[in-house]
PDB file of C-alpha atoms and ligand atoms in Angstrom:
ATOM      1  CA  UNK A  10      -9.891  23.852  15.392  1.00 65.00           C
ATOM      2  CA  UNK A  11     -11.572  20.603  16.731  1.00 74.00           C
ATOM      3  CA  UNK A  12     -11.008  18.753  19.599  1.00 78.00           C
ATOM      4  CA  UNK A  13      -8.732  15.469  18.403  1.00 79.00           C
ATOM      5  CA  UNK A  14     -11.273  12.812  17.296  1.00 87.00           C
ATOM      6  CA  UNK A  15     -12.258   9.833  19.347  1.00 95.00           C
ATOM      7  CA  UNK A  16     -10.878   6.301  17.831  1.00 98.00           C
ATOM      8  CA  UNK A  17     -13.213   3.224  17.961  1.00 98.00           C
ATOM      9  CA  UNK A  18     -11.517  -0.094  16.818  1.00 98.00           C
ATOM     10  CA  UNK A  19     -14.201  -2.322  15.599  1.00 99.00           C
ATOM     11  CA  UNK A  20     -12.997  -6.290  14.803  1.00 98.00           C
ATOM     12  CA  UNK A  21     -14.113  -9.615  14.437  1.00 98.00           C
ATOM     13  CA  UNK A  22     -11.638 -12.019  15.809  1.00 98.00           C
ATOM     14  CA  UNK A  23     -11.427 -15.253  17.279  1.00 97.00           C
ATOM     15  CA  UNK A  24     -10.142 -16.805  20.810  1.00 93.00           C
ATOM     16  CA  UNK A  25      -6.874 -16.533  19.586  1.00 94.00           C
ATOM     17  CA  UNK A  26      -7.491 -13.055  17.986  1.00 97.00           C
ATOM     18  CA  UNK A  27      -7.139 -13.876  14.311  1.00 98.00           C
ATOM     19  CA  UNK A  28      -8.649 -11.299  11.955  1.00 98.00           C
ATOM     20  CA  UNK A  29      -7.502 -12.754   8.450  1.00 98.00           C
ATOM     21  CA  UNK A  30      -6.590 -15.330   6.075  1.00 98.00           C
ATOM     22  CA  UNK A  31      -4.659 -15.220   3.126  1.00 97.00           C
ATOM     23  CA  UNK A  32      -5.573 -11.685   2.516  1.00 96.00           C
ATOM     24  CA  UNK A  33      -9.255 -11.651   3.198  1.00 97.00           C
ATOM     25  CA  UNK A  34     -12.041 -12.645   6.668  1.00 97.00           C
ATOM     26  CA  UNK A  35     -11.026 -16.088   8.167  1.00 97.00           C
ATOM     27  CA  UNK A  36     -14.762 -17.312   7.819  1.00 97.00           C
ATOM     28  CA  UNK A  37     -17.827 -16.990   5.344  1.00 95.00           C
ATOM     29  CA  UNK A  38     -21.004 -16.929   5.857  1.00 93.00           C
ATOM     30  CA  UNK A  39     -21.657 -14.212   9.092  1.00 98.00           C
ATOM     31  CA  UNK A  40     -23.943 -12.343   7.369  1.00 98.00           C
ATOM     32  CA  UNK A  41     -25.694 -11.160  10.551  1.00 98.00           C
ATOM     33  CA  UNK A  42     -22.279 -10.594  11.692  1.00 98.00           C
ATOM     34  CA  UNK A  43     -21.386  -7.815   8.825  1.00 98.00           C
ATOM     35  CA  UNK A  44     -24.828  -6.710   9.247  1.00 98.00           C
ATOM     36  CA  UNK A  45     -23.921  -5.366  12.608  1.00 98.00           C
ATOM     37  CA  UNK A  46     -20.963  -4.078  11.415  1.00 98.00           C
ATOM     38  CA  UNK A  47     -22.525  -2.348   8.783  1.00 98.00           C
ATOM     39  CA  UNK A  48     -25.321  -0.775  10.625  1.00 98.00           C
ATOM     40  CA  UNK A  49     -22.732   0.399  13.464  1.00 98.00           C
ATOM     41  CA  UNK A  50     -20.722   2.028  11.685  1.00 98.00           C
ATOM     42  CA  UNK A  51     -23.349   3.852   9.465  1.00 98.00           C
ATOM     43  CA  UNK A  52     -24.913   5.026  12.895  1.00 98.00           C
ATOM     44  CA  UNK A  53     -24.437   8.447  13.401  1.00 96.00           C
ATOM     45  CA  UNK A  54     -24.823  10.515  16.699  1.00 95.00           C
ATOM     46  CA  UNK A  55     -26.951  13.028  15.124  1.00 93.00           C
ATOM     47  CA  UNK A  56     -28.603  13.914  12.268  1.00 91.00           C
ATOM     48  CA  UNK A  57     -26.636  15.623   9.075  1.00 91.00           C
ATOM     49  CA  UNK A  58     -23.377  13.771  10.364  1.00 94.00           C
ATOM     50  CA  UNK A  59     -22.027  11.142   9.002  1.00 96.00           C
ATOM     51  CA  UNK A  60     -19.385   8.654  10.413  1.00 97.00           C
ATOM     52  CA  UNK A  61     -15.993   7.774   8.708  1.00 97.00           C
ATOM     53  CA  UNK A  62     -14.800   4.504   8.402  1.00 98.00           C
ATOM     54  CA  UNK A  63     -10.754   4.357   8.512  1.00 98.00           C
ATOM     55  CA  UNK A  64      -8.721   1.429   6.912  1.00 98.00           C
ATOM     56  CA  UNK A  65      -5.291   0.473   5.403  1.00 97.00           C
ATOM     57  CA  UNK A  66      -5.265  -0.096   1.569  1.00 96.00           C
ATOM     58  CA  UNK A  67      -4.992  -4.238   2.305  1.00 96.00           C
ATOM     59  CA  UNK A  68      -8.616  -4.141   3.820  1.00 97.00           C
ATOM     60  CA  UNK A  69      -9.793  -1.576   0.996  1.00 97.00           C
ATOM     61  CA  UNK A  70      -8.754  -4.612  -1.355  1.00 95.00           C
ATOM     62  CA  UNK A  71     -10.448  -7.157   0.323  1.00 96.00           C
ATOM     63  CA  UNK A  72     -13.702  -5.588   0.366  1.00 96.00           C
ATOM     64  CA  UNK A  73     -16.028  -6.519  -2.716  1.00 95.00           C
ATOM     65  CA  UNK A  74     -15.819  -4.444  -5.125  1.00 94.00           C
ATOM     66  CA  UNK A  75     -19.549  -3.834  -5.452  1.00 96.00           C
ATOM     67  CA  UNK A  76     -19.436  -2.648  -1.419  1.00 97.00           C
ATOM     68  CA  UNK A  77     -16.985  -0.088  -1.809  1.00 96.00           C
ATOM     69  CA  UNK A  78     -16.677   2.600  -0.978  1.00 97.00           C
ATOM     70  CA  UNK A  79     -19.009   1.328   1.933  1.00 97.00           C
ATOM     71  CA  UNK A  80     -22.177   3.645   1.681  1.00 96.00           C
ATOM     72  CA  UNK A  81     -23.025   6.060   3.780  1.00 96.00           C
ATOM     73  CA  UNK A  82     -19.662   6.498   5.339  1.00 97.00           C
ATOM     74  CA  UNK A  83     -16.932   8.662   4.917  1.00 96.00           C
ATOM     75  CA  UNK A  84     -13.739   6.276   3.874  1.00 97.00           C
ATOM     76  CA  UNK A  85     -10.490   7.181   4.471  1.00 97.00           C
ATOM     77  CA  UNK A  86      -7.965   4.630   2.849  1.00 97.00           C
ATOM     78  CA  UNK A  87      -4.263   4.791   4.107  1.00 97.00           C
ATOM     79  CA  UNK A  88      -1.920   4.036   1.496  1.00 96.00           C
ATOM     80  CA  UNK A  89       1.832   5.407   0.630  1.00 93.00           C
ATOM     81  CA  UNK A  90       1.670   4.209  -2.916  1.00 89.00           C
ATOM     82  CA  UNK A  91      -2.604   5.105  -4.011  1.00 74.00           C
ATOM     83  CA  UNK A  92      -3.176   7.894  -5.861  1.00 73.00           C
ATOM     84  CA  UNK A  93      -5.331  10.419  -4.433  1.00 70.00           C
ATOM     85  CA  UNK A  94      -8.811  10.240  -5.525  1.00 67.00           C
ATOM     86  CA  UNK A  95     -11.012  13.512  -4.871  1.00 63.00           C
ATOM     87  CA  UNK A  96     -14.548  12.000  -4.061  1.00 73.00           C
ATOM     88  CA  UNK A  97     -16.676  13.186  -1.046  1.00 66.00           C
ATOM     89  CA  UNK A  98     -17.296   9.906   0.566  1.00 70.00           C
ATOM     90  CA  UNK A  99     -13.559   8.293  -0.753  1.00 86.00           C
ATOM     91  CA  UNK A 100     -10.455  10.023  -0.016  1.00 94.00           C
ATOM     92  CA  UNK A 101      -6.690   8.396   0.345  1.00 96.00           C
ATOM     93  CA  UNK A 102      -3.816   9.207   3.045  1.00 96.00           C
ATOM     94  CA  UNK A 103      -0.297   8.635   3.233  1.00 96.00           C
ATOM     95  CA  UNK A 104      -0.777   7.693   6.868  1.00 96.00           C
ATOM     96  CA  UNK A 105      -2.636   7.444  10.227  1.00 97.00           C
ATOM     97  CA  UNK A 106      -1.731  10.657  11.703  1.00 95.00           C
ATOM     98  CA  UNK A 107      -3.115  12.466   8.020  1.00 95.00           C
ATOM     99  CA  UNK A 108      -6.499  10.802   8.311  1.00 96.00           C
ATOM    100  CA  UNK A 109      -6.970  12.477  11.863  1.00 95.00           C
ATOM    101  CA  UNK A 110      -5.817  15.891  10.464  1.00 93.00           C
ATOM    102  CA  UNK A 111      -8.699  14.937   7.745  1.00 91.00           C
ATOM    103  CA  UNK A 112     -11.300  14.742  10.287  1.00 91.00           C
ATOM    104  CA  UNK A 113     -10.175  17.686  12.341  1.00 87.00           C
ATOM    105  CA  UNK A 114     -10.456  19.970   9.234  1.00 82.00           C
ATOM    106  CA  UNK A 115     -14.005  19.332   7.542  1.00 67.00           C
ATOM    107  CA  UNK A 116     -17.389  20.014   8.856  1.00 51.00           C
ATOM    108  CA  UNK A 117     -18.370  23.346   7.317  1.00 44.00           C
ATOM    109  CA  UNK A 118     -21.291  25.088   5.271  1.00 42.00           C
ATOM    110  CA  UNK A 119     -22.268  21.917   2.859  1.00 53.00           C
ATOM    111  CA  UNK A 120     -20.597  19.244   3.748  1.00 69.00           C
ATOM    112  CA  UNK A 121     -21.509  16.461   6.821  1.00 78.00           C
ATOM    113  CA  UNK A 122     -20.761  17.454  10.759  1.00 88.00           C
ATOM    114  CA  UNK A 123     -17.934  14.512  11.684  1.00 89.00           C
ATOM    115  CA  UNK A 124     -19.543  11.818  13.355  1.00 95.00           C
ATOM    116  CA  UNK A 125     -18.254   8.826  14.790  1.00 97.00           C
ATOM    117  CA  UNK A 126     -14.522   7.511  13.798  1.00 98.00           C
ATOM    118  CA  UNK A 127     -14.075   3.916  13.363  1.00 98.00           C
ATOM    119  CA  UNK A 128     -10.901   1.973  12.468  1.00 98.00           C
ATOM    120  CA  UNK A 129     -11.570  -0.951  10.698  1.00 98.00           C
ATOM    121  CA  UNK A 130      -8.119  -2.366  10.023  1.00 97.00           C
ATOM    122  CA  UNK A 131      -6.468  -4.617   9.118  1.00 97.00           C
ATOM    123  CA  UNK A 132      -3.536  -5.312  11.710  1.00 98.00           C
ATOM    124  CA  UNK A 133      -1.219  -2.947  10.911  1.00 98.00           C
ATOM    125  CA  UNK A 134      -3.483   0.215  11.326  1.00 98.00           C
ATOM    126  CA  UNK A 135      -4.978  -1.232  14.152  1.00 98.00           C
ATOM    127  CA  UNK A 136      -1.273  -1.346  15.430  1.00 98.00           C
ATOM    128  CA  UNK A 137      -0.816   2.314  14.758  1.00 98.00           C
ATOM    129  CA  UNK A 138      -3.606   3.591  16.193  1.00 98.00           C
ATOM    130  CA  UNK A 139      -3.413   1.377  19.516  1.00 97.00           C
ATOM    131  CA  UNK A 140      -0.205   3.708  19.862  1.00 96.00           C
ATOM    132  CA  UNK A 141      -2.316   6.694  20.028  1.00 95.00           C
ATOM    133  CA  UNK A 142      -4.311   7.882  23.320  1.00 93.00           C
ATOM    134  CA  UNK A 143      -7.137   8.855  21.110  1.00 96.00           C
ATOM    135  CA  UNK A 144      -8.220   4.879  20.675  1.00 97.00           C
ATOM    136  CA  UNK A 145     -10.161   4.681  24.087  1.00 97.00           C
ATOM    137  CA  UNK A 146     -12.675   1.676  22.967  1.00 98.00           C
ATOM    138  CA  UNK A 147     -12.652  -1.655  20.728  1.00 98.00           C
ATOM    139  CA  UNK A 148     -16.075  -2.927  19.407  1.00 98.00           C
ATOM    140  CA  UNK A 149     -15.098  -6.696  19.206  1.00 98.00           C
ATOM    141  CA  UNK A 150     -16.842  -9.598  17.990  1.00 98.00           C
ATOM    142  CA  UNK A 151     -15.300 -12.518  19.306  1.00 98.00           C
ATOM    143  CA  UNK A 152     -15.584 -15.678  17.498  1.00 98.00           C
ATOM    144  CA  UNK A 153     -15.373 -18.918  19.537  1.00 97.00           C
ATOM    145  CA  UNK A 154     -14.297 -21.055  16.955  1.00 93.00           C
ATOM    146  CA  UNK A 155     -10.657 -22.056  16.174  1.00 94.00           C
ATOM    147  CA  UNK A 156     -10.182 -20.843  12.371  1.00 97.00           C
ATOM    148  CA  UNK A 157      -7.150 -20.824  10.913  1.00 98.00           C
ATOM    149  CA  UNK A 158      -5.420 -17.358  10.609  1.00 98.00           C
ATOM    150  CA  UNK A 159      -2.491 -15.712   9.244  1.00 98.00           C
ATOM    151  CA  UNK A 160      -2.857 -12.107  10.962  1.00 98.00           C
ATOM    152  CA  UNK A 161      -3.892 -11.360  14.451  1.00 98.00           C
ATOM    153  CA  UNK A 162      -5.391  -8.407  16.187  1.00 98.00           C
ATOM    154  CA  UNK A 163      -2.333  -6.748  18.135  1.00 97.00           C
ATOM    155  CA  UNK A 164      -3.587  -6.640  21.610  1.00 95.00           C
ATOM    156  CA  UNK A 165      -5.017 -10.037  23.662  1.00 90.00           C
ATOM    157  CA  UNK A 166      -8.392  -9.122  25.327  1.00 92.00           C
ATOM    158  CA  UNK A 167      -9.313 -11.904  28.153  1.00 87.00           C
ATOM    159  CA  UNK A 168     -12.183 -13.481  28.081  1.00 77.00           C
ATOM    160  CA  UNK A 169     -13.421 -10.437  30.509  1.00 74.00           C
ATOM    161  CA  UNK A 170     -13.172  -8.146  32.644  1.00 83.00           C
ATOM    162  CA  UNK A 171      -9.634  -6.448  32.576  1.00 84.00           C
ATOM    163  CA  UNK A 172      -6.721  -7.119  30.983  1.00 85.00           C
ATOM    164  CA  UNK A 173      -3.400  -5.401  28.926  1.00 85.00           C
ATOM    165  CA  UNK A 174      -5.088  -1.657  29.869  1.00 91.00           C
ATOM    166  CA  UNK A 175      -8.274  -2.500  28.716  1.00 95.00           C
ATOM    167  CA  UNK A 176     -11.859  -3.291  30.422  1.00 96.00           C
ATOM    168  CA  UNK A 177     -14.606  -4.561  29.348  1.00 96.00           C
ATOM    169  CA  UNK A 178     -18.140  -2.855  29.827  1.00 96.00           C
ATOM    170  CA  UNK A 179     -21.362  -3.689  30.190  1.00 96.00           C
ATOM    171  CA  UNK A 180     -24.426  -4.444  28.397  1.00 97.00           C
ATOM    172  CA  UNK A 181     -25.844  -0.783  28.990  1.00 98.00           C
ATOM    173  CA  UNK A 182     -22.682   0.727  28.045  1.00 98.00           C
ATOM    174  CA  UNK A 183     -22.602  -1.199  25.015  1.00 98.00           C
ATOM    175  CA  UNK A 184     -26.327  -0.721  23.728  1.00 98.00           C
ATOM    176  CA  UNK A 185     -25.941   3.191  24.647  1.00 98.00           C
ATOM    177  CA  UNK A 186     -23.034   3.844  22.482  1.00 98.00           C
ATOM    178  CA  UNK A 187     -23.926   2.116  19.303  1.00 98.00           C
ATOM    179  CA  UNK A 188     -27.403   3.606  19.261  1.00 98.00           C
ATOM    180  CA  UNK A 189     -29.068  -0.245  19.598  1.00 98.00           C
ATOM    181  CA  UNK A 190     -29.644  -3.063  21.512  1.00 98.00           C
ATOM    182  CA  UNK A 191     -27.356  -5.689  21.435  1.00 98.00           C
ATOM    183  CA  UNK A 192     -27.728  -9.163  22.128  1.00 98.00           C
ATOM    184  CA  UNK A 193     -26.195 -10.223  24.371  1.00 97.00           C
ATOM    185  CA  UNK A 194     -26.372 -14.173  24.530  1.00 97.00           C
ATOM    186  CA  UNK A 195     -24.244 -16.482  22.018  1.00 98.00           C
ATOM    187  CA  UNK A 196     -24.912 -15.944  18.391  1.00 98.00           C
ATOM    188  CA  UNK A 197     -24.807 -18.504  15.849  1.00 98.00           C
ATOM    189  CA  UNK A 198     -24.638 -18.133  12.672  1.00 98.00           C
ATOM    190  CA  UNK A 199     -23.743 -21.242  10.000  1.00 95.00           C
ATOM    191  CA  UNK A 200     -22.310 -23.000  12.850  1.00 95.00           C
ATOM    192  CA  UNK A 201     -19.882 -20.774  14.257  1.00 97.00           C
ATOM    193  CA  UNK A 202     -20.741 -19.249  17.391  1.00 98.00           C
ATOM    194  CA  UNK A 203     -19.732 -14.789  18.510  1.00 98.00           C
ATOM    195  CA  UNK A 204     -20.850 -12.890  21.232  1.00 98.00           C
ATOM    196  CA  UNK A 205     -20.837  -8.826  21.083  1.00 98.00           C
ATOM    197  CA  UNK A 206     -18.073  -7.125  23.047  1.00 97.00           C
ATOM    198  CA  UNK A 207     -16.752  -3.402  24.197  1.00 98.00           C
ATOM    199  CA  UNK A 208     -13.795  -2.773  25.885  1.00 97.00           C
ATOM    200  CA  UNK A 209     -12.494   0.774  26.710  1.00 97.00           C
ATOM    201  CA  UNK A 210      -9.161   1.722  28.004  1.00 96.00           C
ATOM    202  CA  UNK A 211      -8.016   1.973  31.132  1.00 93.00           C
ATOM    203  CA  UNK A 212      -6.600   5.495  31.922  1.00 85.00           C
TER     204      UNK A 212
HETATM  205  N1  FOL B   8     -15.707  -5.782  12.291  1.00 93.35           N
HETATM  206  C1  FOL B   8     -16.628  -6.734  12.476  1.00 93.35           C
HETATM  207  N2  FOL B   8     -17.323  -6.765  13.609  1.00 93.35           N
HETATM  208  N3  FOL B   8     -16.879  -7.641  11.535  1.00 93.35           N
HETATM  209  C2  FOL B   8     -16.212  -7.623  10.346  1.00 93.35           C
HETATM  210  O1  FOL B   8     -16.458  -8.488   9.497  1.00 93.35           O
HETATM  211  C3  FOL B   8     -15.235  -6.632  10.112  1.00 93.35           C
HETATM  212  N4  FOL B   8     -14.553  -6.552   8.927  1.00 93.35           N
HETATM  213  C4  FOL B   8     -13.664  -5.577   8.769  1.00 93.35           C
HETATM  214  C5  FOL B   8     -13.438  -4.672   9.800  1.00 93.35           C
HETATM  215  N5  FOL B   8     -14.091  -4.744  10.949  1.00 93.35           N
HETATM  216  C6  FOL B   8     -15.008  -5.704  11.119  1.00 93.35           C
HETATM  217  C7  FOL B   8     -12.906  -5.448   7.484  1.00 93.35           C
HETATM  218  N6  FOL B   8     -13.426  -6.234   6.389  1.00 93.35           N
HETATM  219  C8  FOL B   8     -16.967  -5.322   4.349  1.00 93.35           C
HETATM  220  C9  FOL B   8     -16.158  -6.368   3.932  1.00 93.35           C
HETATM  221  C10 FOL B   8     -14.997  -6.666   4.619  1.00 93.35           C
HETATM  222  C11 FOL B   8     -14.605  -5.897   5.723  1.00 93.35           C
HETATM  223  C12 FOL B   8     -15.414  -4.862   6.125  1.00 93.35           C
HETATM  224  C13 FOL B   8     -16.593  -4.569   5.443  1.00 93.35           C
HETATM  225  C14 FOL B   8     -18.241  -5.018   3.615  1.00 93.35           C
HETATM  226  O2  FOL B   8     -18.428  -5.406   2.489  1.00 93.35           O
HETATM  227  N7  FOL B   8     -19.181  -4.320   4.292  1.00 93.35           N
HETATM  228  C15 FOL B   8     -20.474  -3.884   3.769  1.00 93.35           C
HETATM  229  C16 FOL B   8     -21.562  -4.884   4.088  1.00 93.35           C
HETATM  230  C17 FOL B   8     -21.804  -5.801   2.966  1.00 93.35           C
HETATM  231  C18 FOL B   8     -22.942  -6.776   3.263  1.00 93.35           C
HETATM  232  O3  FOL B   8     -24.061  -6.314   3.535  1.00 93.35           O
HETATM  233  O4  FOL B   8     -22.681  -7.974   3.242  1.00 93.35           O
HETATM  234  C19 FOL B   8     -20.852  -2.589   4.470  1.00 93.35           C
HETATM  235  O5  FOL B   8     -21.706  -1.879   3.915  1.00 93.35           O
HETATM  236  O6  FOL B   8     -20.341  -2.339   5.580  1.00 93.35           O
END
């Protein structure tokens, strides 16, 4: 018996908070971007843990084939129609609620302590697990460029401080929980322009 796992949402969306296009990222090119995706969610809070990364099967699709599963992360794909695969670091889920049982069951004798739990989409898991107290922070990127977007991220988060139950938190807070520091000052990449954000609920 575990205590039921802390949710982070982690995102990249713009003003408007558009996540996707036609089935895959709105942009190209934010390699620094991914980067700090990437090195977030491999982070773990200790050593011989290891994080999972959660997703639905459209976002398992959309990430190159030669990145999958990502690498040193437990993934967890939700999918009613996947077969199960039986892999240590890839493992498929009929829904939300059966990934967190997941996590609440392993960490014994050879396998990792859980680490950190991330959702990483797309909009329709980050819908479901918005619904569940368990989601207390979002690591957001916001992108201040207009692209053009056919899904959006389900909840609005002002430019800052509070808004729709949510607040955003400082610099410290930020840097402490991911393990780094992050900058915090415009970053450009390619011509589009993204600052670093976390927001935790309001309870
Ligand atoms: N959150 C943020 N901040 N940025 C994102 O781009 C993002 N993308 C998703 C979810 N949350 C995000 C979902 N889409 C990869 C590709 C698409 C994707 C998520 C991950 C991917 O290939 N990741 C590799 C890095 C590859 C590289 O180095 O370019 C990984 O190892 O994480």
């Amino acid at each position: 018996t575990m205590p039921l796992p802390e949710l982070t949402l982690i995102v990249a969306a713009t003003s408007k908070m558009g996540i996707g296009l036609r089935s895959t990222l709105p942009w190209t090119g934010l390699k620094k971007e991914m980067a700090y995706f990437a090195r977030v969610t491999k982070r773990a809070p200790s050593p011989g843990s290891t994080n999972t990364v959660i997703m639905g099967r459209k976002t398992w699709d959309s990430i190159p084939p030669r990145f999958r599963p990502l690498k040193d992360r437990r993934n967890v794909i939700i999918s009613r129609s996947l077969e199960q695969t039986t892999s240590a670091e890839s493992q498929i889920v009929g829904s939300l609620p059966e990934a967190l049982n997941l996590l609440s069951q392993q960490s014994t004798a050879s396998d990792s302590k859980t680490g950190k739990a991330f959702i990483i989409g797309g909009a329709q898991i980050y819908e479901a697990a918005l619904e569940l107290k368990q989601a207390r922070r979002i690591l957001l990127t916001r992108i201040l460029s207009d692209f053009e977007c056919d899904t959006t991220f389900p909840v609005v988060l002002p430019e800052s401080g509070e808004g729709n139950g949510w607040q955003r938190k400082g610099k410290a807070e930020l840097d402490a929980w991911v393990g780094e520091t992050v900058a915090e000052e415009i970053q450009e990449e390619t011509g589009t322009k993204y600052v670093f954000e976390m927001w935790e609920r309001l309870d």
